[in-house]
């Protein structure tokens, strides 16, 4: 027997034309159906994105479930004063690593007087380990580099690595000149020991890319901790609250 080629395709096109004519005769119904489908698909996509971000795709650290944000007061501008003096070593039985960072605006200099504003971030020992971050090139900080008077060493971000150093894998050991925002008249030389991984950021969202990471050598307030394995969160809260009350120079009423 003989069959007409592509008869199945013709049937499909005929059905599509019939459906289009039927929908065209009821424009209000058609618009409602299309809008409902669009809204449903958008909600489904949003739900999948949230579930993936918070339930399926975990943070890159194997200990991410032990990372906690520390709040010293209800959200707002008023917090206890003097909290940077907390002795985290005395809380070592509950807090494995205090994850402490402080912004450090910098201005990179170059020949011809060019100045490049750069986002720097000072961090404490264990900061990168607590977040599960490894250097893409070179190494991270060692304990001796946090001592006062130690060499000025830094890790640089991917964008700065590509733009200023051409993505050269031999960037480790090179130096650059920069001024700190609070010391604009003083230019210092910084030695590169490593490059941060792609898409590394620290802040409210992924726009807070880090260009330069430096050792933090002065006490500042800690807003994140990694608890020791098996430590009850309520117990850790009580211990940190006690430590805060012991060192705070002023605590808001109530």
mmCIF file of C-alpha atoms in Angstrom:
data_model
loop_
_atom_site.group_PDB
_atom_site.id
_atom_site.type_symbol
_atom_site.label_atom_id
_atom_site.label_comp_id
_atom_site.label_asym_id
_atom_site.label_seq_id
_atom_site.Cartn_x
_atom_site.Cartn_y
_atom_site.Cartn_z
ATOM 1 C CA UNK A 1 0.000 0.000 0.000
ATOM 2 C CA UNK A 2 0.986 3.594 -0.425
ATOM 3 C CA UNK A 3 0.963 6.343 2.225
ATOM 4 C CA UNK A 4 1.093 10.088 1.657
ATOM 5 C CA UNK A 5 4.399 11.434 3.083
ATOM 6 C CA UNK A 6 4.277 13.512 6.297
ATOM 7 C CA UNK A 7 0.571 12.881 6.810
ATOM 8 C CA UNK A 8 1.159 13.026 10.577
ATOM 9 C CA UNK A 9 2.613 16.527 10.253
ATOM 10 C CA UNK A 10 -0.360 17.679 8.208
ATOM 11 C CA UNK A 11 -2.740 16.386 10.867
ATOM 12 C CA UNK A 12 -0.819 18.259 13.531
ATOM 13 C CA UNK A 13 -0.909 21.526 11.597
ATOM 14 C CA UNK A 14 -4.657 21.092 10.997
ATOM 15 C CA UNK A 15 -5.222 20.588 14.744
ATOM 16 C CA UNK A 16 -3.165 23.697 15.560
ATOM 17 C CA UNK A 17 -5.178 25.818 13.101
ATOM 18 C CA UNK A 18 -8.431 24.508 14.541
ATOM 19 C CA UNK A 19 -7.306 25.271 18.111
ATOM 20 C CA UNK A 20 -6.175 28.771 17.109
ATOM 21 C CA UNK A 21 -9.558 29.542 15.539
ATOM 22 C CA UNK A 22 -11.393 28.210 18.587
ATOM 23 C CA UNK A 23 -9.291 30.321 20.962
ATOM 24 C CA UNK A 24 -9.706 33.360 18.729
ATOM 25 C CA UNK A 25 -13.492 33.176 19.108
ATOM 26 C CA UNK A 26 -13.166 33.536 22.925
ATOM 27 C CA UNK A 27 -10.446 36.177 23.485
ATOM 28 C CA UNK A 28 -11.241 36.814 27.175
ATOM 29 C CA UNK A 29 -11.080 33.121 28.016
ATOM 30 C CA UNK A 30 -7.861 32.761 26.002
ATOM 31 C CA UNK A 31 -6.221 35.702 27.757
ATOM 32 C CA UNK A 32 -7.199 34.316 31.180
ATOM 33 C CA UNK A 33 -5.813 30.864 30.360
ATOM 34 C CA UNK A 34 -2.530 32.277 29.003
ATOM 35 C CA UNK A 35 -2.090 34.564 32.021
ATOM 36 C CA UNK A 36 -2.824 31.722 34.431
ATOM 37 C CA UNK A 37 -0.319 29.447 32.703
ATOM 38 C CA UNK A 38 2.336 32.186 32.710
ATOM 39 C CA UNK A 39 1.780 32.886 36.425
ATOM 40 C CA UNK A 40 1.863 29.189 37.264
ATOM 41 C CA UNK A 41 5.100 28.634 35.349
ATOM 42 C CA UNK A 42 6.699 31.682 36.988
ATOM 43 C CA UNK A 43 5.728 30.487 40.478
ATOM 44 C CA UNK A 44 6.995 26.990 39.723
ATOM 45 C CA UNK A 45 10.321 28.345 38.462
ATOM 46 C CA UNK A 46 10.706 30.563 41.553
ATOM 47 C CA UNK A 47 9.914 27.658 43.872
ATOM 48 C CA UNK A 48 12.445 25.416 42.135
ATOM 49 C CA UNK A 49 15.108 28.154 42.365
ATOM 50 C CA UNK A 50 14.511 28.678 46.105
ATOM 51 C CA UNK A 51 14.479 24.960 46.870
ATOM 52 C CA UNK A 52 17.683 24.479 44.887
ATOM 53 C CA UNK A 53 19.422 27.392 46.607
ATOM 54 C CA UNK A 54 18.430 26.590 50.190
ATOM 55 C CA UNK A 55 17.728 22.854 50.316
ATOM 56 C CA UNK A 56 19.505 21.063 47.467
ATOM 57 C CA UNK A 57 22.624 23.092 46.677
ATOM 58 C CA UNK A 58 24.583 23.462 49.901
ATOM 59 C CA UNK A 59 27.387 25.879 50.665
ATOM 60 C CA UNK A 60 30.838 24.726 49.508
ATOM 61 C CA UNK A 61 31.935 24.016 53.079
ATOM 62 C CA UNK A 62 31.336 20.540 54.539
ATOM 63 C CA UNK A 63 30.595 22.282 57.863
ATOM 64 C CA UNK A 64 28.142 24.851 56.468
ATOM 65 C CA UNK A 65 25.380 23.645 58.800
ATOM 66 C CA UNK A 66 27.443 24.899 61.741
ATOM 67 C CA UNK A 67 27.780 28.473 60.440
ATOM 68 C CA UNK A 68 25.626 30.996 62.313
ATOM 69 C CA UNK A 69 25.088 34.739 62.103
ATOM 70 C CA UNK A 70 25.523 36.494 65.455
ATOM 71 C CA UNK A 71 23.086 39.260 66.422
ATOM 72 C CA UNK A 72 23.854 41.285 69.533
ATOM 73 C CA UNK A 73 20.554 43.211 69.477
ATOM 74 C CA UNK A 74 17.305 43.298 67.496
ATOM 75 C CA UNK A 75 17.799 44.557 63.927
ATOM 76 C CA UNK A 76 18.560 48.264 63.943
ATOM 77 C CA UNK A 77 21.374 50.762 64.391
ATOM 78 C CA UNK A 78 21.821 50.298 68.161
ATOM 79 C CA UNK A 79 24.105 47.536 69.459
ATOM 80 C CA UNK A 80 26.134 47.007 72.636
ATOM 81 C CA UNK A 81 29.453 48.843 72.644
ATOM 82 C CA UNK A 82 32.842 47.300 73.275
ATOM 83 C CA UNK A 83 31.844 43.887 71.915
ATOM 84 C CA UNK A 84 35.011 43.682 69.821
ATOM 85 C CA UNK A 85 36.793 42.800 73.087
ATOM 86 C CA UNK A 86 35.095 39.385 73.392
ATOM 87 C CA UNK A 87 37.699 36.715 74.123
ATOM 88 C CA UNK A 88 36.707 34.057 71.617
ATOM 89 C CA UNK A 89 39.383 31.711 72.918
ATOM 90 C CA UNK A 90 37.434 31.467 76.179
ATOM 91 C CA UNK A 91 34.463 30.270 74.107
ATOM 92 C CA UNK A 92 36.545 27.684 72.304
ATOM 93 C CA UNK A 93 34.505 24.808 73.701
ATOM 94 C CA UNK A 94 31.433 26.027 71.763
ATOM 95 C CA UNK A 95 32.811 28.252 68.966
ATOM 96 C CA UNK A 96 35.282 26.519 66.698
ATOM 97 C CA UNK A 97 36.052 29.564 64.508
ATOM 98 C CA UNK A 98 34.949 33.196 64.853
ATOM 99 C CA UNK A 99 34.434 34.321 61.253
ATOM 100 C CA UNK A 100 35.468 37.974 61.482
ATOM 101 C CA UNK A 101 35.930 40.454 58.641
ATOM 102 C CA UNK A 102 36.269 44.205 58.215
ATOM 103 C CA UNK A 103 36.011 46.244 55.025
ATOM 104 C CA UNK A 104 39.216 47.902 53.815
ATOM 105 C CA UNK A 105 38.826 50.359 50.901
ATOM 106 C CA UNK A 106 42.052 50.638 48.918
ATOM 107 C CA UNK A 107 43.385 52.643 45.991
ATOM 108 C CA UNK A 108 45.796 50.805 43.718
ATOM 109 C CA UNK A 109 48.374 53.051 42.071
ATOM 110 C CA UNK A 110 50.190 52.663 38.771
ATOM 111 C CA UNK A 111 52.521 54.540 36.501
ATOM 112 C CA UNK A 112 51.241 57.863 35.261
ATOM 113 C CA UNK A 113 49.420 58.616 38.511
ATOM 114 C CA UNK A 114 46.496 56.273 37.758
ATOM 115 C CA UNK A 115 44.502 55.358 40.881
ATOM 116 C CA UNK A 116 42.102 52.381 40.918
ATOM 117 C CA UNK A 117 39.481 52.166 43.730
ATOM 118 C CA UNK A 118 39.464 48.622 45.046
ATOM 119 C CA UNK A 119 37.344 46.727 47.581
ATOM 120 C CA UNK A 120 39.572 45.185 50.202
ATOM 121 C CA UNK A 121 38.540 42.932 53.075
ATOM 122 C CA UNK A 122 40.544 42.179 56.210
ATOM 123 C CA UNK A 123 39.904 38.759 57.746
ATOM 124 C CA UNK A 124 40.936 36.782 60.807
ATOM 125 C CA UNK A 125 42.727 33.411 60.932
ATOM 126 C CA UNK A 126 40.361 30.607 59.998
ATOM 127 C CA UNK A 127 38.040 32.869 57.995
ATOM 128 C CA UNK A 128 38.649 31.076 54.699
ATOM 129 C CA UNK A 129 38.688 27.603 56.268
ATOM 130 C CA UNK A 130 35.354 28.253 57.988
ATOM 131 C CA UNK A 131 33.763 29.158 54.651
ATOM 132 C CA UNK A 132 35.377 26.288 52.779
ATOM 133 C CA UNK A 133 37.377 28.626 50.508
ATOM 134 C CA UNK A 134 40.626 27.530 48.873
ATOM 135 C CA UNK A 135 43.002 29.586 46.766
ATOM 136 C CA UNK A 136 42.647 29.068 43.015
ATOM 137 C CA UNK A 137 46.329 29.954 42.593
ATOM 138 C CA UNK A 138 48.989 30.016 45.296
ATOM 139 C CA UNK A 139 48.034 29.692 48.949
ATOM 140 C CA UNK A 140 46.035 31.318 51.737
ATOM 141 C CA UNK A 141 47.364 33.064 54.857
ATOM 142 C CA UNK A 142 49.465 31.354 57.522
ATOM 143 C CA UNK A 143 49.275 32.229 61.219
ATOM 144 C CA UNK A 144 52.508 34.224 61.320
ATOM 145 C CA UNK A 145 51.185 36.673 58.737
ATOM 146 C CA UNK A 146 48.663 37.998 61.268
ATOM 147 C CA UNK A 147 51.369 39.255 63.627
ATOM 148 C CA UNK A 148 51.953 42.985 63.959
ATOM 149 C CA UNK A 149 54.907 43.981 61.810
ATOM 150 C CA UNK A 150 54.606 40.968 59.496
ATOM 151 C CA UNK A 151 54.981 41.383 55.732
ATOM 152 C CA UNK A 152 52.113 43.012 53.830
ATOM 153 C CA UNK A 153 50.681 39.970 52.026
ATOM 154 C CA UNK A 154 47.393 39.656 50.154
ATOM 155 C CA UNK A 155 45.179 37.399 48.085
ATOM 156 C CA UNK A 156 43.609 39.028 45.042
ATOM 157 C CA UNK A 157 40.250 38.424 43.385
ATOM 158 C CA UNK A 158 39.727 36.973 39.930
ATOM 159 C CA UNK A 159 38.715 40.295 38.322
ATOM 160 C CA UNK A 160 41.816 42.110 39.561
ATOM 161 C CA UNK A 161 43.978 39.133 38.583
ATOM 162 C CA UNK A 162 42.713 39.198 35.002
ATOM 163 C CA UNK A 163 42.516 42.967 34.524
ATOM 164 C CA UNK A 164 45.808 43.996 36.129
ATOM 165 C CA UNK A 165 47.935 40.868 35.858
ATOM 166 C CA UNK A 166 46.513 39.298 32.693
ATOM 167 C CA UNK A 167 45.516 36.075 34.478
ATOM 168 C CA UNK A 168 49.203 35.156 34.812
ATOM 169 C CA UNK A 169 49.638 31.993 36.915
ATOM 170 C CA UNK A 170 53.032 33.369 37.921
ATOM 171 C CA UNK A 171 51.394 36.249 39.783
ATOM 172 C CA UNK A 172 52.386 34.736 43.152
ATOM 173 C CA UNK A 173 55.296 36.707 44.540
ATOM 174 C CA UNK A 174 54.575 39.848 42.524
ATOM 175 C CA UNK A 175 53.983 43.200 44.235
ATOM 176 C CA UNK A 176 51.637 46.134 43.691
ATOM 177 C CA UNK A 177 51.407 49.596 45.245
ATOM 178 C CA UNK A 178 48.286 50.799 47.031
ATOM 179 C CA UNK A 179 47.007 53.380 49.488
ATOM 180 C CA UNK A 180 44.547 52.667 52.275
ATOM 181 C CA UNK A 181 41.519 54.949 52.478
ATOM 182 C CA UNK A 182 42.431 56.145 55.966
ATOM 183 C CA UNK A 183 46.095 56.671 54.994
ATOM 184 C CA UNK A 184 45.813 58.353 51.599
ATOM 185 C CA UNK A 185 49.252 59.946 51.804
ATOM 186 C CA UNK A 186 51.014 56.635 52.455
ATOM 187 C CA UNK A 187 51.668 54.202 49.620
ATOM 188 C CA UNK A 188 52.639 50.658 50.578
ATOM 189 C CA UNK A 189 53.823 47.639 48.673
ATOM 190 C CA UNK A 190 51.776 44.434 48.940
ATOM 191 C CA UNK A 191 53.028 40.974 48.003
ATOM 192 C CA UNK A 192 50.583 38.574 46.348
ATOM 193 C CA UNK A 193 50.511 35.062 47.821
ATOM 194 C CA UNK A 194 47.412 33.720 46.076
ATOM 195 C CA UNK A 195 44.305 34.258 43.958
ATOM 196 C CA UNK A 196 40.768 33.824 45.300
ATOM 197 C CA UNK A 197 38.425 31.356 43.543
ATOM 198 C CA UNK A 198 35.989 32.409 40.839
ATOM 199 C CA UNK A 199 32.811 34.175 42.047
ATOM 200 C CA UNK A 200 34.052 34.583 45.624
ATOM 201 C CA UNK A 201 32.118 37.309 47.428
ATOM 202 C CA UNK A 202 31.392 38.258 51.014
ATOM 203 C CA UNK A 203 28.564 40.567 52.041
ATOM 204 C CA UNK A 204 24.849 40.963 51.453
ATOM 205 C CA UNK A 205 24.807 39.548 47.925
ATOM 206 C CA UNK A 206 26.990 38.484 45.014
ATOM 207 C CA UNK A 207 27.692 42.092 44.031
ATOM 208 C CA UNK A 208 30.031 42.274 47.039
ATOM 209 C CA UNK A 209 32.998 40.898 45.136
ATOM 210 C CA UNK A 210 36.338 41.004 46.940
ATOM 211 C CA UNK A 211 39.334 42.415 45.068
ATOM 212 C CA UNK A 212 41.963 42.177 47.807
ATOM 213 C CA UNK A 213 41.981 40.013 50.956
ATOM 214 C CA UNK A 214 44.298 41.094 53.798
ATOM 215 C CA UNK A 215 45.057 39.786 57.305
ATOM 216 C CA UNK A 216 43.040 41.465 60.079
ATOM 217 C CA UNK A 217 45.428 42.464 62.876
ATOM 218 C CA UNK A 218 43.138 44.602 65.069
ATOM 219 C CA UNK A 219 40.069 43.511 67.063
ATOM 220 C CA UNK A 220 36.684 44.176 65.450
ATOM 221 C CA UNK A 221 33.175 42.935 66.119
ATOM 222 C CA UNK A 222 32.410 39.374 65.020
ATOM 223 C CA UNK A 223 29.116 38.712 63.242
ATOM 224 C CA UNK A 224 29.517 35.064 62.227
ATOM 225 C CA UNK A 225 30.777 31.946 63.962
ATOM 226 C CA UNK A 226 31.226 28.293 63.179
ATOM 227 C CA UNK A 227 30.115 26.186 66.130
ATOM 228 C CA UNK A 228 31.857 23.001 67.158
ATOM 229 C CA UNK A 229 30.256 19.774 66.079
ATOM 230 C CA UNK A 230 27.447 18.660 68.378
ATOM 231 C CA UNK A 231 27.110 21.983 70.232
ATOM 232 C CA UNK A 232 23.524 22.962 71.034
ATOM 233 C CA UNK A 233 22.646 26.326 69.480
ATOM 234 C CA UNK A 234 20.729 27.530 72.553
ATOM 235 C CA UNK A 235 23.717 26.746 74.761
ATOM 236 C CA UNK A 236 26.033 28.600 72.389
ATOM 237 C CA UNK A 237 23.692 31.602 72.474
ATOM 238 C CA UNK A 238 23.782 31.697 76.276
ATOM 239 C CA UNK A 239 27.577 31.462 76.371
ATOM 240 C CA UNK A 240 28.041 34.244 73.797
ATOM 241 C CA UNK A 241 25.489 36.411 75.621
ATOM 242 C CA UNK A 242 27.401 35.979 78.894
ATOM 243 C CA UNK A 243 30.682 36.851 77.195
ATOM 244 C CA UNK A 244 29.090 39.937 75.633
ATOM 245 C CA UNK A 245 27.776 41.193 78.975
ATOM 246 C CA UNK A 246 31.207 40.774 80.555
ATOM 247 C CA UNK A 247 33.006 43.022 78.058
ATOM 248 C CA UNK A 248 30.320 45.453 76.841
ATOM 249 C CA UNK A 249 30.934 49.052 77.876
ATOM 250 C CA UNK A 250 27.280 49.939 77.207
ATOM 251 C CA UNK A 251 24.178 47.817 76.565
ATOM 252 C CA UNK A 252 20.929 49.311 75.186
ATOM 253 C CA UNK A 253 17.999 49.343 77.581
ATOM 254 C CA UNK A 254 15.884 46.167 77.434
#
